[in-house]
GROMACS .gro file of C-alpha atoms in nm:
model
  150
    1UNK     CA    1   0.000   0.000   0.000
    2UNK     CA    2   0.096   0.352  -0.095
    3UNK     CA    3   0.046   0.671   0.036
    4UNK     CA    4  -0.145   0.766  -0.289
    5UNK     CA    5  -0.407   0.519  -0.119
    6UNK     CA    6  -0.445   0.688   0.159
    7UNK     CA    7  -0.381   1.004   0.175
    8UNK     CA    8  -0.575   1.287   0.300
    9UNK     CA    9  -0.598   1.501  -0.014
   10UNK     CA   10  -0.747   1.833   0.224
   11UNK     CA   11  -0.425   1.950   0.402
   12UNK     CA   12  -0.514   2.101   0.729
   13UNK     CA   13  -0.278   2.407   0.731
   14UNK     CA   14  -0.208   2.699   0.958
   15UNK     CA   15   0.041   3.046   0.912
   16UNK     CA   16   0.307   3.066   1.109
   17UNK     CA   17   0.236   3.375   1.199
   18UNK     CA   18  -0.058   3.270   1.398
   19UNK     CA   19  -0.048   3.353   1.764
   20UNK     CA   20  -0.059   3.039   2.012
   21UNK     CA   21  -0.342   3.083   2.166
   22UNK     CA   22  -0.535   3.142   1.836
   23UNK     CA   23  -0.370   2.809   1.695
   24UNK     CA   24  -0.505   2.608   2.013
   25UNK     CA   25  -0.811   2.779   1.954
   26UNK     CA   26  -0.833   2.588   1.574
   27UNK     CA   27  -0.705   2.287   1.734
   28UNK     CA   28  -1.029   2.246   1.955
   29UNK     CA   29  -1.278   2.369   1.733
   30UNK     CA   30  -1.149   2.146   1.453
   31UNK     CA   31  -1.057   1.856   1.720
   32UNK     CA   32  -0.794   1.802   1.557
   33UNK     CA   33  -0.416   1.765   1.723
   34UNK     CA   34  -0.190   1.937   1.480
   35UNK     CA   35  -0.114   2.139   1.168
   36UNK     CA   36   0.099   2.169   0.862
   37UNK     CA   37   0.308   2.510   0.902
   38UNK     CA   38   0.257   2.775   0.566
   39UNK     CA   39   0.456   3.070   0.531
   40UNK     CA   40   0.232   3.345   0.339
   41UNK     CA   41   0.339   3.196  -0.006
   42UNK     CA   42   0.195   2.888   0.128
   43UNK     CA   43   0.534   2.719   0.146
   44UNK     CA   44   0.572   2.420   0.413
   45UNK     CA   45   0.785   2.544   0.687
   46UNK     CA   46   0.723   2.324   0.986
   47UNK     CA   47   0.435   2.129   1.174
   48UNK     CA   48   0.231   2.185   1.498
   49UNK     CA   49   0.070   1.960   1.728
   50UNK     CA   50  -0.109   1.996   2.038
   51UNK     CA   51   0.245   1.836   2.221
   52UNK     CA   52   0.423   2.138   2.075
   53UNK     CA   53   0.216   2.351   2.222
   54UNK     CA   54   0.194   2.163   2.554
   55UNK     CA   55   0.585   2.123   2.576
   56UNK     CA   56   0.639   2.461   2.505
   57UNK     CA   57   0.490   2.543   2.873
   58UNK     CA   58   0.747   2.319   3.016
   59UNK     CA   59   1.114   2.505   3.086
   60UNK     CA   60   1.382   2.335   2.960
   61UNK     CA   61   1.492   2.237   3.240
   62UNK     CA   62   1.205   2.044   3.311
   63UNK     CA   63   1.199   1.868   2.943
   64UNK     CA   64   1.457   1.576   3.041
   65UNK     CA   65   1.359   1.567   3.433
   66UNK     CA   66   1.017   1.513   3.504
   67UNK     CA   67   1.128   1.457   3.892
   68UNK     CA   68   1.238   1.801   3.872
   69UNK     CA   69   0.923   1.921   3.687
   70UNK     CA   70   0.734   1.723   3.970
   71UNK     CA   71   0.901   1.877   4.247
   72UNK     CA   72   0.955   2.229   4.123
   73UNK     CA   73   0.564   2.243   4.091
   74UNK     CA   74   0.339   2.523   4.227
   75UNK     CA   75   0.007   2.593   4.216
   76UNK     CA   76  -0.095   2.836   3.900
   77UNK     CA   77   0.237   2.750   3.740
   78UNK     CA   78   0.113   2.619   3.436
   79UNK     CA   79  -0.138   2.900   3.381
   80UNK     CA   80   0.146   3.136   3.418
   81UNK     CA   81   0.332   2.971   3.177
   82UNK     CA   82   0.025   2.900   2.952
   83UNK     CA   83   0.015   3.292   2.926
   84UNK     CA   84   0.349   3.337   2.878
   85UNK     CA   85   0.347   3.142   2.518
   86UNK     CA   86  -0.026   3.263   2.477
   87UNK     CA   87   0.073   3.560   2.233
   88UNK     CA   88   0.400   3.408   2.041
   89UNK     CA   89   0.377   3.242   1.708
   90UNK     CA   90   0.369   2.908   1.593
   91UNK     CA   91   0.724   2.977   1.403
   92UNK     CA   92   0.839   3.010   1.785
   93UNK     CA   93   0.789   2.667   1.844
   94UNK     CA   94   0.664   2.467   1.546
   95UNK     CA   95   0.882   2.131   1.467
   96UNK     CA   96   1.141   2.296   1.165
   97UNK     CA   97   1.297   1.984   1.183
   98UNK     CA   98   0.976   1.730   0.974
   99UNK     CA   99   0.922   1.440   0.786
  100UNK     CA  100   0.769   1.464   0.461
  101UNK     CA  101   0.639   1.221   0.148
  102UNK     CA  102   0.570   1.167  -0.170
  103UNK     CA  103   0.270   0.981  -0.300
  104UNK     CA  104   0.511   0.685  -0.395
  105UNK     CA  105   0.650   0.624  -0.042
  106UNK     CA  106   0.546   0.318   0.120
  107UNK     CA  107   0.300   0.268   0.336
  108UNK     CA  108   0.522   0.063   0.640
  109UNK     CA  109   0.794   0.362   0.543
  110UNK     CA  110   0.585   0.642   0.701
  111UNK     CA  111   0.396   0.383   0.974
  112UNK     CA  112   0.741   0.291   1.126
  113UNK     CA  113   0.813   0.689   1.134
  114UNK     CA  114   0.478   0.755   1.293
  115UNK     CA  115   0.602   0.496   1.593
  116UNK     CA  116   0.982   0.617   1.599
  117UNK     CA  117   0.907   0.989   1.607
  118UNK     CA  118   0.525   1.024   1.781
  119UNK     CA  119   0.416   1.193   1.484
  120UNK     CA  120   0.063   1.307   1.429
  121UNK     CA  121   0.073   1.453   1.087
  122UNK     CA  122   0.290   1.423   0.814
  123UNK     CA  123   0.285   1.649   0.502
  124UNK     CA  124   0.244   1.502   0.142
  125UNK     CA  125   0.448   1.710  -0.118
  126UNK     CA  126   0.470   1.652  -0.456
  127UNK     CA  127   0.659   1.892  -0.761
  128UNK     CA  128   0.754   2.100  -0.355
  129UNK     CA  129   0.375   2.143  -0.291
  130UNK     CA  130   0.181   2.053  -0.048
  131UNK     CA  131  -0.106   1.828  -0.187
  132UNK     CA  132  -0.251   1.595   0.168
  133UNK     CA  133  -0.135   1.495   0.459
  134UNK     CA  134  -0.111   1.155   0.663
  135UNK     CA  135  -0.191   1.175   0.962
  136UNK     CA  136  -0.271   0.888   1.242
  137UNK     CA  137  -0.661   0.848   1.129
  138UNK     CA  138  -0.542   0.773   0.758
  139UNK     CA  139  -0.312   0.516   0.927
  140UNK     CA  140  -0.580   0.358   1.120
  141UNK     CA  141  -0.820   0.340   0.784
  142UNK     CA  142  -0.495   0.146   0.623
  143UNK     CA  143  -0.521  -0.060   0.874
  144UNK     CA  144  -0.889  -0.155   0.867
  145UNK     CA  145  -0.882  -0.189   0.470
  146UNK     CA  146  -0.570  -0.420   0.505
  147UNK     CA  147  -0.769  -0.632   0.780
  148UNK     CA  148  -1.077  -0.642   0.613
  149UNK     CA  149  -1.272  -0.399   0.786
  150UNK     CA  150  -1.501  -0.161   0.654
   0.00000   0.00000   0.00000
């Protein structure tokens, strides 16, 4: 199986210019759990997901430690932090550093990247544009159509 099989062919896409808060805002009216990144020539510059988002709350110095995170902790520490981030943009801390595909790349290619790198979307780019995207619901469909499911 491809990704030409499976694709999502309506790429779910946000500027990276977008403020935080008004990307989370998309996120939950959309449920969804992450975007491609567009510059304003609609050029792929990055992703977003709700982890982003959540990790970018977390100092650094917490990242690696969680006992430290765990002890450090305060009550209305998170909603001060959570308004810290509130007003920067998604090129603050959208992933630069993404996997994209093609529509000829395997199906168990981009599965076993899914598991390695906890990704939730992936962008599909063909002739550098952005054409669908893969993300974790088209990989459950490939697996219901490869077990038989409906």
């Amino acid at each position: 199986m491809l990704v030409k099989d499976i694709y999502h062919p309506h790429p779910r896409t946000i500027k990276e210019d977008t403020t935080i808060k008004n990307a989370l805002s998309l996120l939950i009216k959309n449920e969804y759990n992450s975007f491609i990144v567009v510059d304003k020539n609609e050029k792929v510059v990055g992703v977003l997901s709700l982890q982003d988002i959540a990790g970018a709350t977390v100092p650094d110095e917490f990242k690696d430690n969680i006992q430290m995170a765990s002890a450090m902790y305060r009550m209305g520490y998170f909603s001060e932090r959570s308004q810290e981030i509130k007003d920067k943009k998604v090129k603050d801390i959208m992933r630069r550093n993404f996997v994209w595909v093609d529509l000829e790349t395997n199906i168990m290619a981009i599965t076993a990247d899914f598991l390695k790198n906890d990704l939730y979307i992936v962008p599909v780019i063909e002739k550098n544009k952005l054409i669908g995207i893969i993300t974790r619901s088209e990989i459950k469909k490939a697996l219901a159509v490869a077990m038989g499911l409906k």
